[in-house]
Each structure stands twice: as structure tokens, then as C-alpha cells.
Tab-separated table of C-alpha atoms and ligand atoms in Angstrom:
chain	number	residue	atom	x	y	z
A	567	MET	CA	0.000	0.000	0.000
A	568	LYS	CA	1.166	3.510	-0.789
A	569	THR	CA	0.341	6.569	1.317
A	570	LEU	CA	0.441	10.101	-0.085
A	571	ASN	CA	-0.365	13.224	1.887
A	572	VAL	CA	-2.290	16.318	0.924
A	573	GLU	CA	-0.449	18.977	2.933
A	574	LEU	CA	-2.963	21.572	4.075
A	575	GLY	CA	-1.855	22.393	7.627
A	576	GLU	CA	-4.405	21.217	10.162
A	577	ARG	CA	-6.643	19.995	7.316
A	578	SER	CA	-3.956	17.697	5.898
A	579	TYR	CA	-5.024	14.158	5.118
A	580	PRO	CA	-3.699	10.883	3.735
A	581	ILE	CA	-4.571	9.180	0.451
A	582	LEU	CA	-4.131	5.431	0.884
A	583	ILE	CA	-3.773	3.479	-2.363
A	584	GLY	CA	-3.652	-0.296	-2.655
A	585	VAL	CA	-5.165	-3.417	-4.154
A	586	GLY	CA	-7.610	-5.099	-1.753
A	587	LEU	CA	-7.536	-2.340	0.846
A	588	MET	CA	-11.300	-2.732	1.468
A	589	GLN	CA	-10.588	-6.128	3.010
A	590	ASP	CA	-8.306	-4.593	5.651
A	591	VAL	CA	-10.659	-4.206	8.629
A	592	GLU	CA	-8.113	-2.538	10.923
A	593	LEU	CA	-7.177	0.033	8.295
A	594	LEU	CA	-10.825	0.928	7.641
A	595	LYS	CA	-11.488	1.286	11.377
A	596	GLU	CA	-8.428	3.463	11.826
A	597	HIS	CA	-9.217	5.855	8.992
A	598	ILE	CA	-12.985	6.207	9.380
A	599	PRO	CA	-13.709	8.206	12.541
A	600	GLY	CA	-16.933	8.563	14.539
A	601	GLN	CA	-19.570	6.397	16.214
A	602	GLN	CA	-22.418	7.409	13.868
A	603	ILE	CA	-21.563	6.613	10.275
A	604	LEU	CA	-23.654	7.076	7.141
A	605	ILE	CA	-22.272	5.377	4.056
A	606	VAL	CA	-23.577	7.270	1.029
A	607	CYS	CA	-23.586	5.086	-2.059
A	608	ASN	CA	-25.930	4.258	-4.926
A	609	GLU	CA	-28.071	1.344	-6.024
A	610	THR	CA	-25.457	0.109	-8.538
A	611	ILE	CA	-22.361	0.196	-6.344
A	612	ALA	CA	-23.769	-0.862	-2.965
A	613	PRO	CA	-24.481	-4.500	-3.924
A	614	LEU	CA	-20.938	-4.759	-5.304
A	615	HIS	CA	-18.813	-2.984	-2.713
A	616	ALA	CA	-20.665	-1.883	0.451
A	617	GLN	CA	-20.510	-5.103	2.477
A	618	PRO	CA	-16.820	-4.996	3.509
A	619	LEU	CA	-17.320	-1.471	4.869
A	620	LEU	CA	-20.542	-2.396	6.693
A	621	ASP	CA	-18.806	-5.426	8.244
A	622	ALA	CA	-15.651	-3.573	9.221
A	623	LEU	CA	-17.608	-0.811	10.963
A	624	SER	CA	-20.225	-3.056	12.570
A	625	ASP	CA	-19.013	-2.208	16.087
A	626	ARG	CA	-20.375	1.336	15.538
A	627	ARG	CA	-23.770	2.620	14.420
A	628	VAL	CA	-23.451	2.319	10.656
A	629	GLU	CA	-26.179	3.014	8.096
A	630	LEU	CA	-26.315	2.893	4.304
A	631	LEU	CA	-28.105	5.350	2.004
A	632	ASN	CA	-28.400	4.639	-1.720
A	633	LEU	CA	-28.819	7.648	-3.989
A	634	PRO	CA	-30.265	7.370	-7.502
A	635	ASP	CA	-27.460	6.595	-9.969
A	636	GLY	CA	-26.363	9.138	-12.573
A	637	GLU	CA	-25.021	12.600	-13.304
A	638	LYS	CA	-28.565	13.857	-13.883
A	639	PHE	CA	-29.267	13.190	-10.190
A	640	LYS	CA	-26.340	15.337	-9.006
A	641	ASN	CA	-28.788	17.984	-7.833
A	642	LEU	CA	-30.560	19.618	-4.930
A	643	GLU	CA	-33.217	16.900	-4.572
A	644	THR	CA	-30.578	14.201	-4.181
A	645	LEU	CA	-28.601	16.331	-1.739
A	646	ASN	CA	-31.749	16.708	0.328
A	647	LEU	CA	-32.165	12.912	0.516
A	648	ILE	CA	-28.934	12.847	2.542
A	649	PHE	CA	-30.040	15.614	4.921
A	650	THR	CA	-33.432	13.933	5.445
A	651	LYS	CA	-31.770	10.597	6.198
A	652	LEU	CA	-29.337	12.170	8.682
A	653	LEU	CA	-32.185	13.950	10.474
A	654	GLU	CA	-34.356	10.815	10.524
A	655	LEU	CA	-31.454	8.909	12.045
A	656	GLY	CA	-30.912	11.673	14.607
A	657	PHE	CA	-27.219	11.899	13.676
A	658	ASP	CA	-25.375	14.748	15.407
A	659	ARG	CA	-22.394	16.865	14.417
A	660	SER	CA	-19.925	14.137	15.496
A	661	CYS	CA	-21.189	11.863	12.698
A	662	THR	CA	-19.215	10.764	9.638
A	663	LEU	CA	-20.316	10.645	6.006
A	664	VAL	CA	-18.486	8.073	3.898
A	665	ALA	CA	-18.782	8.540	0.130
A	666	LEU	CA	-18.576	5.084	-1.459
A	667	GLY	CA	-18.759	5.515	-5.216
A	668	GLY	CA	-17.771	7.616	-8.195
A	669	GLY	CA	-17.487	11.355	-8.586
A	670	VAL	CA	-21.241	11.923	-8.428
A	671	VAL	CA	-21.652	10.241	-5.037
A	672	GLY	CA	-18.419	11.866	-3.817
A	673	ASP	CA	-19.339	15.402	-4.881
A	674	VAL	CA	-22.900	15.265	-3.488
A	675	CYS	CA	-21.905	13.484	-0.276
A	676	GLY	CA	-19.020	15.906	0.260
A	677	TYR	CA	-21.330	18.889	-0.086
A	678	ALA	CA	-23.736	17.300	2.404
A	679	ALA	CA	-20.815	16.766	4.812
A	680	ALA	CA	-19.780	20.407	4.362
A	681	SER	CA	-23.232	21.687	5.234
A	682	TYR	CA	-24.949	19.237	7.632
A	683	GLN	CA	-24.879	21.007	10.996
A	684	ARG	CA	-22.223	23.283	9.414
A	685	GLY	CA	-19.772	20.484	8.760
A	686	VAL	CA	-19.228	16.872	9.825
A	687	ASN	CA	-16.533	14.228	9.281
A	688	PHE	CA	-16.065	13.120	5.688
A	689	VAL	CA	-14.192	10.169	4.166
A	690	GLN	CA	-13.882	9.334	0.470
A	691	VAL	CA	-13.850	5.726	-0.756
A	692	PRO	CA	-13.758	6.188	-4.554
A	693	THR	CA	-14.772	3.293	-6.795
A	694	THR	CA	-14.353	4.700	-10.334
A	695	LEU	CA	-10.998	5.453	-11.940
A	696	LEU	CA	-12.115	9.056	-12.375
A	697	ALA	CA	-12.878	9.400	-8.680
A	698	GLN	CA	-9.655	7.640	-7.669
A	699	VAL	CA	-7.439	9.913	-9.759
A	700	ASP	CA	-9.313	13.166	-9.354
A	701	SER	CA	-12.649	13.878	-7.691
A	702	SER	CA	-11.978	12.230	-4.300
A	703	VAL	CA	-8.886	14.387	-3.738
A	704	GLY	CA	-8.794	18.147	-3.238
A	705	GLY	CA	-12.087	18.987	-1.553
A	706	LYS	CA	-14.220	20.252	-4.422
A	707	THR	CA	-17.786	19.235	-3.570
A	708	GLY	CA	-21.114	20.249	-5.032
A	709	ILE	CA	-24.031	19.765	-7.365
A	710	ASN	CA	-25.128	20.809	-10.848
A	711	HIS	CA	-27.793	23.351	-11.762
A	712	GLN	CA	-29.739	22.789	-14.973
A	713	MET	CA	-28.153	26.036	-16.221
A	714	GLY	CA	-24.592	25.092	-15.379
A	715	LYS	CA	-22.334	22.284	-14.242
A	716	ASN	CA	-21.008	22.233	-10.633
A	717	MET	CA	-22.431	25.703	-10.058
A	718	ILE	CA	-23.302	25.156	-6.399
A	719	GLY	CA	-20.834	23.767	-3.903
A	720	ALA	CA	-18.094	24.216	-1.343
A	721	PHE	CA	-14.444	23.459	-0.786
A	722	TYR	CA	-14.487	20.804	1.942
A	723	GLN	CA	-11.565	18.463	2.424
A	724	PRO	CA	-12.086	14.856	3.493
A	725	GLN	CA	-10.265	13.375	6.519
A	726	SER	CA	-8.909	10.558	4.393
A	727	VAL	CA	-9.182	9.028	0.930
A	728	LEU	CA	-9.151	5.222	0.760
A	729	VAL	CA	-8.475	3.929	-2.753
A	730	ASP	CA	-8.926	0.224	-3.413
A	731	ILE	CA	-7.788	-0.465	-6.984
A	732	ALA	CA	-9.604	-3.844	-6.844
A	733	THR	CA	-12.987	-2.050	-6.930
A	734	LEU	CA	-12.233	-1.118	-10.549
A	735	GLY	CA	-12.724	-4.796	-11.453
A	736	THR	CA	-16.494	-4.248	-11.718
A	737	LEU	CA	-16.324	-0.898	-13.532
A	738	PRO	CA	-17.845	-0.908	-17.061
A	739	ASP	CA	-15.327	-0.320	-19.888
A	740	ARG	CA	-16.913	2.964	-20.920
A	741	GLU	CA	-16.442	4.323	-17.378
A	742	LEU	CA	-12.830	3.128	-17.291
A	743	ARG	CA	-12.097	5.025	-20.504
A	744	ALA	CA	-13.785	8.148	-19.150
A	745	GLY	CA	-11.510	7.931	-16.100
A	746	ILE	CA	-8.440	7.688	-18.334
A	747	GLY	CA	-9.591	11.014	-19.834
A	748	GLU	CA	-8.856	12.710	-16.493
A	749	VAL	CA	-5.536	10.857	-16.238
A	750	ILE	CA	-4.451	12.180	-19.644
A	751	LYS	CA	-5.082	15.751	-18.499
A	752	TYR	CA	-2.391	15.403	-15.796
A	753	GLY	CA	0.121	14.216	-18.368
A	754	PHE	CA	-0.720	16.712	-21.081
A	755	GLY	CA	-1.289	19.695	-18.838
A	756	LEU	CA	1.317	19.236	-16.140
A	757	ASP	CA	3.838	16.428	-16.404
A	758	LEU	CA	5.821	15.350	-19.467
A	759	ASP	CA	7.317	12.213	-17.815
A	760	PHE	CA	3.840	11.009	-16.920
A	761	LEU	CA	2.607	11.822	-20.427
A	762	GLU	CA	5.358	9.654	-21.915
A	763	TRP	CA	4.555	6.841	-19.472
A	764	LEU	CA	0.887	7.046	-20.512
A	765	GLU	CA	1.784	6.830	-24.189
A	766	GLN	CA	3.722	3.627	-23.479
A	767	ASN	CA	1.198	2.093	-21.080
A	768	MET	CA	-2.222	3.046	-22.489
A	769	GLN	CA	-2.983	-0.545	-23.517
A	770	ALA	CA	-2.088	-1.877	-20.055
A	771	LEU	CA	-4.523	0.610	-18.530
A	772	LEU	CA	-7.262	-0.387	-20.963
A	773	ASP	CA	-6.523	-4.044	-20.109
A	774	ARG	CA	-6.948	-3.172	-16.397
A	775	ASP	CA	-3.465	-4.313	-15.478
A	776	HIS	CA	-3.354	-3.749	-11.687
A	777	GLN	CA	0.228	-2.551	-11.693
A	778	ALA	CA	-0.421	0.009	-14.429
A	779	LEU	CA	-3.657	1.192	-12.810
A	780	THR	CA	-1.950	1.547	-9.436
A	781	TYR	CA	0.893	3.564	-10.956
A	782	ALA	CA	-1.546	5.829	-12.839
A	783	VAL	CA	-3.602	6.451	-9.688
A	784	GLU	CA	-0.486	7.118	-7.583
A	785	GLN	CA	1.010	9.551	-10.089
A	786	SER	CA	-2.294	11.375	-10.669
A	787	CYS	CA	-2.927	11.714	-6.928
A	788	ALA	CA	0.656	12.869	-6.337
A	789	ILE	CA	0.299	15.593	-8.973
A	790	LYS	CA	-3.102	16.625	-7.676
A	791	ALA	CA	-1.961	16.628	-4.019
A	792	ARG	CA	0.952	18.903	-4.947
A	793	VAL	CA	-1.254	21.329	-6.881
A	794	VAL	CA	-3.985	21.424	-4.214
A	795	ALA	CA	-1.440	21.987	-1.418
A	796	ALA	CA	-0.111	25.012	-3.321
A	797	ASP	CA	-3.490	26.451	-4.375
A	798	GLU	CA	-6.411	24.930	-2.504
A	799	ARG	CA	-9.046	27.459	-3.625
A	800	GLU	CA	-7.962	27.803	-7.241
A	801	SER	CA	-6.586	31.296	-7.313
A	802	GLY	CA	-3.752	30.170	-9.583
A	803	GLN	CA	-2.238	26.887	-10.727
A	804	ARG	CA	-5.174	24.649	-9.657
A	805	ALA	CA	-7.008	25.962	-12.728
A	806	LEU	CA	-4.572	23.885	-14.825
A	807	LEU	CA	-6.393	20.762	-13.575
A	808	ASN	CA	-9.252	22.068	-15.684
A	809	LEU	CA	-7.597	21.363	-19.030
A	810	GLY	CA	-10.412	20.610	-21.502
A	811	HIS	CA	-13.095	21.246	-18.883
A	812	THR	CA	-14.544	24.577	-20.099
A	813	TYR	CA	-15.508	22.948	-23.413
A	814	GLY	CA	-16.408	19.707	-21.607
A	815	HIS	CA	-18.752	21.337	-19.103
A	816	ALA	CA	-20.493	23.163	-21.980
A	817	ILE	CA	-21.072	19.794	-23.692
A	818	GLU	CA	-22.378	18.209	-20.479
A	819	THR	CA	-24.780	21.099	-19.792
A	820	HIS	CA	-25.972	21.145	-23.415
A	821	THR	CA	-26.702	17.413	-23.360
A	822	GLY	CA	-28.596	17.626	-20.047
A	823	TYR	CA	-26.040	15.587	-18.040
A	824	SER	CA	-27.462	12.429	-19.531
A	825	SER	CA	-25.714	11.187	-22.671
A	826	TRP	CA	-22.043	12.182	-22.371
A	827	LEU	CA	-19.906	11.010	-19.444
A	828	HIS	CA	-17.807	13.695	-17.756
A	829	GLY	CA	-14.524	12.076	-18.873
A	830	GLU	CA	-15.812	11.819	-22.446
A	831	ALA	CA	-16.641	15.530	-22.509
A	832	VAL	CA	-13.180	16.264	-21.069
A	833	GLY	CA	-11.608	14.099	-23.809
A	834	ALA	CA	-13.244	16.115	-26.590
A	835	GLY	CA	-12.477	19.293	-24.629
A	836	MET	CA	-8.754	18.500	-24.487
A	837	VAL	CA	-8.623	18.011	-28.260
A	838	MET	CA	-10.390	21.355	-28.710
A	839	ALA	CA	-7.952	23.003	-26.263
A	840	ALA	CA	-5.019	21.580	-28.244
A	841	ASP	CA	-6.489	22.844	-31.532
A	842	LEU	CA	-7.009	26.327	-30.110
A	843	ALA	CA	-3.473	26.365	-28.659
A	844	MET	CA	-2.190	25.428	-32.122
A	845	ALA	CA	-4.255	28.195	-33.761
A	846	GLU	CA	-2.760	30.609	-31.214
A	847	GLY	CA	0.765	29.464	-32.097
A	848	MET	CA	1.341	28.116	-28.578
A	849	ILE	CA	1.994	24.527	-29.690
A	850	ASP	CA	2.966	22.934	-32.977
A	851	LYS	CA	0.826	20.531	-35.024
A	852	ALA	CA	2.798	17.512	-33.794
A	853	THR	CA	1.835	18.306	-30.193
A	854	ALA	CA	-1.831	18.872	-31.066
A	855	ASP	CA	-1.838	15.548	-32.973
A	856	ARG	CA	-0.218	13.858	-29.990
A	857	CYS	CA	-3.140	14.956	-27.830
A	858	ARG	CA	-5.767	13.878	-30.368
A	859	ASN	CA	-4.063	10.462	-30.815
A	860	MET	CA	-4.002	9.818	-27.135
A	861	VAL	CA	-7.668	10.701	-26.629
A	862	GLU	CA	-8.528	8.571	-29.676
A	863	ARG	CA	-6.454	5.626	-28.422
A	864	CYS	CA	-8.407	5.424	-25.227
A	865	GLY	CA	-11.658	5.479	-27.189
A	866	LEU	CA	-12.925	8.882	-26.119
A	867	PRO	CA	-14.719	11.323	-28.447
A	868	THR	CA	-12.487	13.878	-30.180
A	869	ALA	CA	-15.223	16.337	-31.202
A	870	PRO	CA	-18.292	17.923	-29.581
A	871	PRO	CA	-21.876	16.942	-30.532
A	872	LYS	CA	-22.861	18.104	-34.015
A	873	ASP	CA	-25.960	19.959	-32.827
A	874	MET	CA	-24.014	22.592	-30.840
A	875	ASP	CA	-23.526	25.812	-32.817
A	876	SER	CA	-20.838	28.260	-31.793
A	877	GLU	CA	-23.326	30.726	-30.287
A	878	ARG	CA	-24.710	28.099	-27.919
A	879	PHE	CA	-21.251	26.710	-27.209
A	880	LEU	CA	-19.769	30.117	-26.337
A	881	ALA	CA	-22.757	31.075	-24.170
A	882	LEU	CA	-22.320	27.892	-22.121
A	883	MET	CA	-18.543	28.297	-21.936
A	884	ALA	CA	-19.001	31.831	-20.589
A	885	ARG	CA	-20.697	30.408	-17.478
A	886	ASP	CA	-17.499	28.633	-16.482
A	887	LYS	CA	-16.311	29.355	-12.945
A	888	LYS	CA	-12.961	30.556	-14.305
A	889	THR	CA	-14.736	33.450	-16.069
A	890	LEU	CA	-13.958	36.685	-14.217
A	891	GLN	CA	-15.725	39.994	-14.965
A	892	ASN	CA	-16.999	38.632	-18.266
A	893	ASN	CA	-13.497	37.578	-19.220
A	894	LEU	CA	-13.451	33.973	-20.400
A	895	ARG	CA	-10.262	32.217	-19.249
A	896	LEU	CA	-9.127	28.958	-20.791
A	897	VAL	CA	-6.457	26.393	-20.018
A	898	LEU	CA	-4.253	26.086	-23.081
A	899	MET	CA	-1.243	23.857	-23.663
A	900	THR	CA	2.083	25.567	-24.169
A	901	GLY	CA	3.867	22.311	-24.975
A	902	PRO	CA	3.556	18.615	-24.102
A	903	GLY	CA	3.225	18.479	-20.298
A	904	LYS	CA	2.825	22.253	-19.955
A	905	SER	CA	-0.173	24.590	-19.847
A	906	VAL	CA	-1.371	28.033	-18.785
A	907	CYS	CA	-4.718	29.514	-17.783
A	908	THR	CA	-5.210	32.673	-19.809
A	909	SER	CA	-7.725	35.125	-21.208
A	910	LYS	CA	-5.235	36.109	-23.909
A	911	PHE	CA	-6.483	34.260	-26.963
A	912	SER	CA	-8.323	35.355	-30.062
A	913	HIS	CA	-12.096	34.987	-29.728
A	914	LYS	CA	-12.217	34.853	-33.514
A	915	ASN	CA	-9.978	31.767	-33.462
A	916	LEU	CA	-12.180	30.170	-30.803
A	917	THR	CA	-15.409	30.837	-32.731
A	918	GLN	CA	-13.852	29.585	-35.952
A	919	LEU	CA	-12.608	26.439	-34.236
A	920	ILE	CA	-16.083	25.626	-32.878
A	921	ASP	CA	-17.641	26.375	-36.283
A	922	ASN	CA	-15.131	24.020	-37.934
A	923	TYR	CA	-16.121	21.232	-35.585
B	383	LIG	P1	-20.231	8.449	-11.617
B	383	LIG	O1	-20.070	8.805	-10.208
B	383	LIG	O2	-21.522	8.736	-12.273
B	383	LIG	O3	-19.891	6.905	-11.780
B	383	LIG	C1	-19.953	6.336	-13.044
B	383	LIG	C2	-20.865	5.092	-13.089
B	383	LIG	O4	-20.140	3.976	-12.618
B	383	LIG	C3	-22.108	5.176	-12.261
B	383	LIG	O5	-23.169	4.543	-12.931
B	383	LIG	C4	-21.743	4.385	-11.001
B	383	LIG	O6	-22.869	3.841	-10.351
B	383	LIG	C5	-20.871	3.313	-11.589
B	383	LIG	N1	-19.858	2.751	-10.695
B	383	LIG	C6	-19.066	3.418	-9.840
B	383	LIG	N2	-18.146	2.594	-9.317
B	383	LIG	C7	-18.380	1.374	-9.843
B	383	LIG	C8	-17.749	0.127	-9.707
B	383	LIG	N3	-16.641	-0.040	-8.974
B	383	LIG	N4	-18.270	-0.938	-10.386
B	383	LIG	C9	-19.354	-0.759	-11.203
B	383	LIG	N5	-19.972	0.403	-11.389
B	383	LIG	C10	-19.482	1.470	-10.724
B	383	LIG	O7	-19.119	9.161	-12.536
B	383	LIG	P2	-17.577	9.491	-12.313
B	383	LIG	O8	-16.984	9.456	-13.637
B	383	LIG	O9	-16.986	8.665	-11.231
B	383	LIG	O10	-17.613	10.977	-11.770
B	383	LIG	C11	-18.039	12.052	-12.573
B	383	LIG	C12	-18.401	13.206	-11.678
B	383	LIG	O11	-17.240	13.633	-10.967
B	383	LIG	C13	-18.901	14.415	-12.435
B	383	LIG	O12	-20.033	14.910	-11.789
B	383	LIG	C14	-17.774	15.405	-12.325
B	383	LIG	O13	-18.207	16.728	-12.351
B	383	LIG	C15	-17.191	15.043	-10.990
B	383	LIG	N6	-15.796	15.453	-10.806
B	383	LIG	C16	-15.487	16.091	-9.660
B	383	LIG	C17	-14.182	16.467	-9.420
B	383	LIG	C18	-13.823	17.119	-8.119
B	383	LIG	O14	-12.696	17.588	-7.998
B	383	LIG	N7	-14.691	17.130	-7.148
B	383	LIG	C19	-13.189	16.176	-10.359
B	383	LIG	C20	-13.543	15.512	-11.523
B	383	LIG	C21	-14.861	15.143	-11.739
B	384	LIG	N1	-10.890	18.462	-10.901
B	384	LIG	C1	-10.247	19.726	-10.852
B	384	LIG	C2	-9.927	20.181	-9.486
B	384	LIG	O1	-10.117	19.472	-8.514
B	384	LIG	O2	-9.482	21.275	-9.343
């Protein structure tokens, strides 16, 4: 097992990564605090992965709540299900919420933990690749609004993140590929060595090789932990973790959070970001092609839906949380493994690029 730390002073916490970690009763007991525990999961994941947690914590009061499954349920109604359950159970402010699931469960559960009685204990047990490499780390929690993705939320760090690579064994292929989308962003946006490793090991990841998956999760979490420690609230370099996301969020909002997976939208978004960076003269064609090839190799879309015209696309992009005083800011590559967040790009180039797609 590998332990990484997110260094945030008194809010620092460990990320434990290993194969079969959910079978380690002592470890689960040690890292999940509290006598009143609500495991927040969903109807798909609970039958597959909840039992080891329920067994390990059976010496405390432990309850399970299943949320409806899907991005389209990442909303206020679902959040309220958690509050209602906590109140029905009579759980007090010493209770612990454990998010067992993907990014949807983690984001909604984390926001509930941030707000129930003004903040209770929170532990992440991510079960998708996307959640293991990204959403369970760094404390972004929240829900979608029908007018915009992740528009309501809070920064709220967990007390620990427990990553069992073995849980990926039941993950559908499409979800695995979507998770690799977020892994690629670390390589392309921030780390050339990792990018090169990904180019050599993409097939091993797609084949679910445990060693390759473990390495990818460790490297992604190490990069994210470093960035979050330096810029927890995204006033600077944390924005680079958003490579491809401004386009991606626009696609997700346009399609009603129902047909595109988040990682798929990020995949197409990264290709668009590379094309714009090329049009701006920030990267050469070989680098843009490198990005497209990688997204293509892991089976993710490389273009947005055909029914999005540039007017609609730009209106949705403008709602991005990086937009400041009507100034759209985008993450653009400046080379393989390097990126910047900038408002200095030609809007004509952006419009033309979307029109071309
Ligand atoms: P998800 O949570 O919807 O999970 C994907 C699907 O896989 C679901 O149907 C789920 O039930 C199923 N599933 C989960 N684990 C499984 C397993 N082990 N076996 C079988 N099925 C399993 O999607 P996701 O890709 O994990 O997360 C996407 C969400 O994460 C988006 O809402 C996105 O905005 C958010 N996100 C948040 C952050 C952050 O920093 N907080 C970062 C990236 C993404
Ligand atoms: N997923 C981007 C971030 O956590 O900042």
C-alpha cells in the first residue's frame, strides 16, 4: 500500500492506495472516525462494494443510504435525501459521512458533509478510476444546476481518501475510458514524464493491469496533491487541472447531463484546447496531434456533438467558474506536459474552431 499526503496544515489528510484495501478491517477502522456513520452510495455500487465497509464498521452505528445513480441526479433533490436521512437517524455533528462511489456520489456526499450542521466528518472511498485519480482528492464538492455544471458547492476536504484499486474490477469499460480522460489531463497539462509513461502504457490501462492502474492512480494523486497543497481554492495553478473542462462542461450542460460522461466531454475538450493552442501558435501541429491520438487511443470522443452551434457553445462556456468579470479564461497547452490559464487568446480563433467542428 502507498500513502500520499495532501499537505494543508491542520486539514492535511492521507490518500491510501492499494489493491484489496477494502478487506483490511483494521485500516478501515483506523481511517474512518466517529460512532455514527452514514455510508452514502448508490443502487449500482452498494451490492458490489458496500458489504466490507458495513462489516468492518459493525461495532459502531453504521447506516447505508443509496442515492439514484447518474449525473442527472447530481442535484438539490438528491442532496436533500442525505439531509433527510441524517435527520431521521438523529445523527449529530460528530457523525461521519463516507462517500462510497464515483465522482457523483463523492461530490454530493461531500457537499452534504460540508453543510450538515455546518460540517461533519467526511471520508472518500472512490470506486471509479475518475474518482480515484481526481474527484476524491482536493475537496471540491457540489451539485449541478440545470443552467450550469457544478455551479453550487463548497471546498471541503475529506479526513482521508481510501483507494482500493480492486474495486475497478467491476467498472464498465466505458467508465474506465472516461476515467483515463482525467488521467491524460495530468500528463498533457502538467507532467511530461507522466505523459510519456501514458503513451507507453495506455494498452495496459485499458486491459486493467493492476500494476499500471496503481501507478496511474499514484502519479495522478501525487500531482493533484501537490497542486492542491499550493493552491487549494484555485486562485492560480489549480485551474490547470481544468484542461479541456470549459468545453467539456459546456457539452455536459448542453446534453442535459445524460448522454455524455464527464470524462468523455473532457476528452473532446482537451482536443479542442489543443487545436485552439495550435491556432494561437502556442503549440505545434505535432503536439496537437499527440493529444488527439491519445484521446482517440483510449476510445474517447475527439469532437463535440454536431448539434451545438458556436453561439450556444460560447454562451455555455461563458458560465465557467474561471470566467472573471466577463473575461473567459481557458487552459491552453504551451507544450507537451505544460499549460497556462489565460484570457489572452483570439475569440475569432475560438469561434472559428467551434464552427469548424
Ligand atoms: P459516476 O459517479 O456517475 O460513476 C460512473 C458510473 O459507474 C455510475 O453509474 C456508477 O454507479 C458506476 N460505478 C461506480 N463505481 C463502480 C464500480 N466499482 N463498479 C461498477 N460500477 C461502478 O461518474 P464518475 O466518472 O466517477 O464521476 C463524474 C463526476 O465527478 C462528475 O459529476 C464530475 O463533475 C465530478 N468530478 C469532480 C471532481 C472534483 O474535484 N470534485 C473532479 C472531476 C470530476
Ligand atoms: N478536478 C479539478 C480540481 O479538482 O481542481
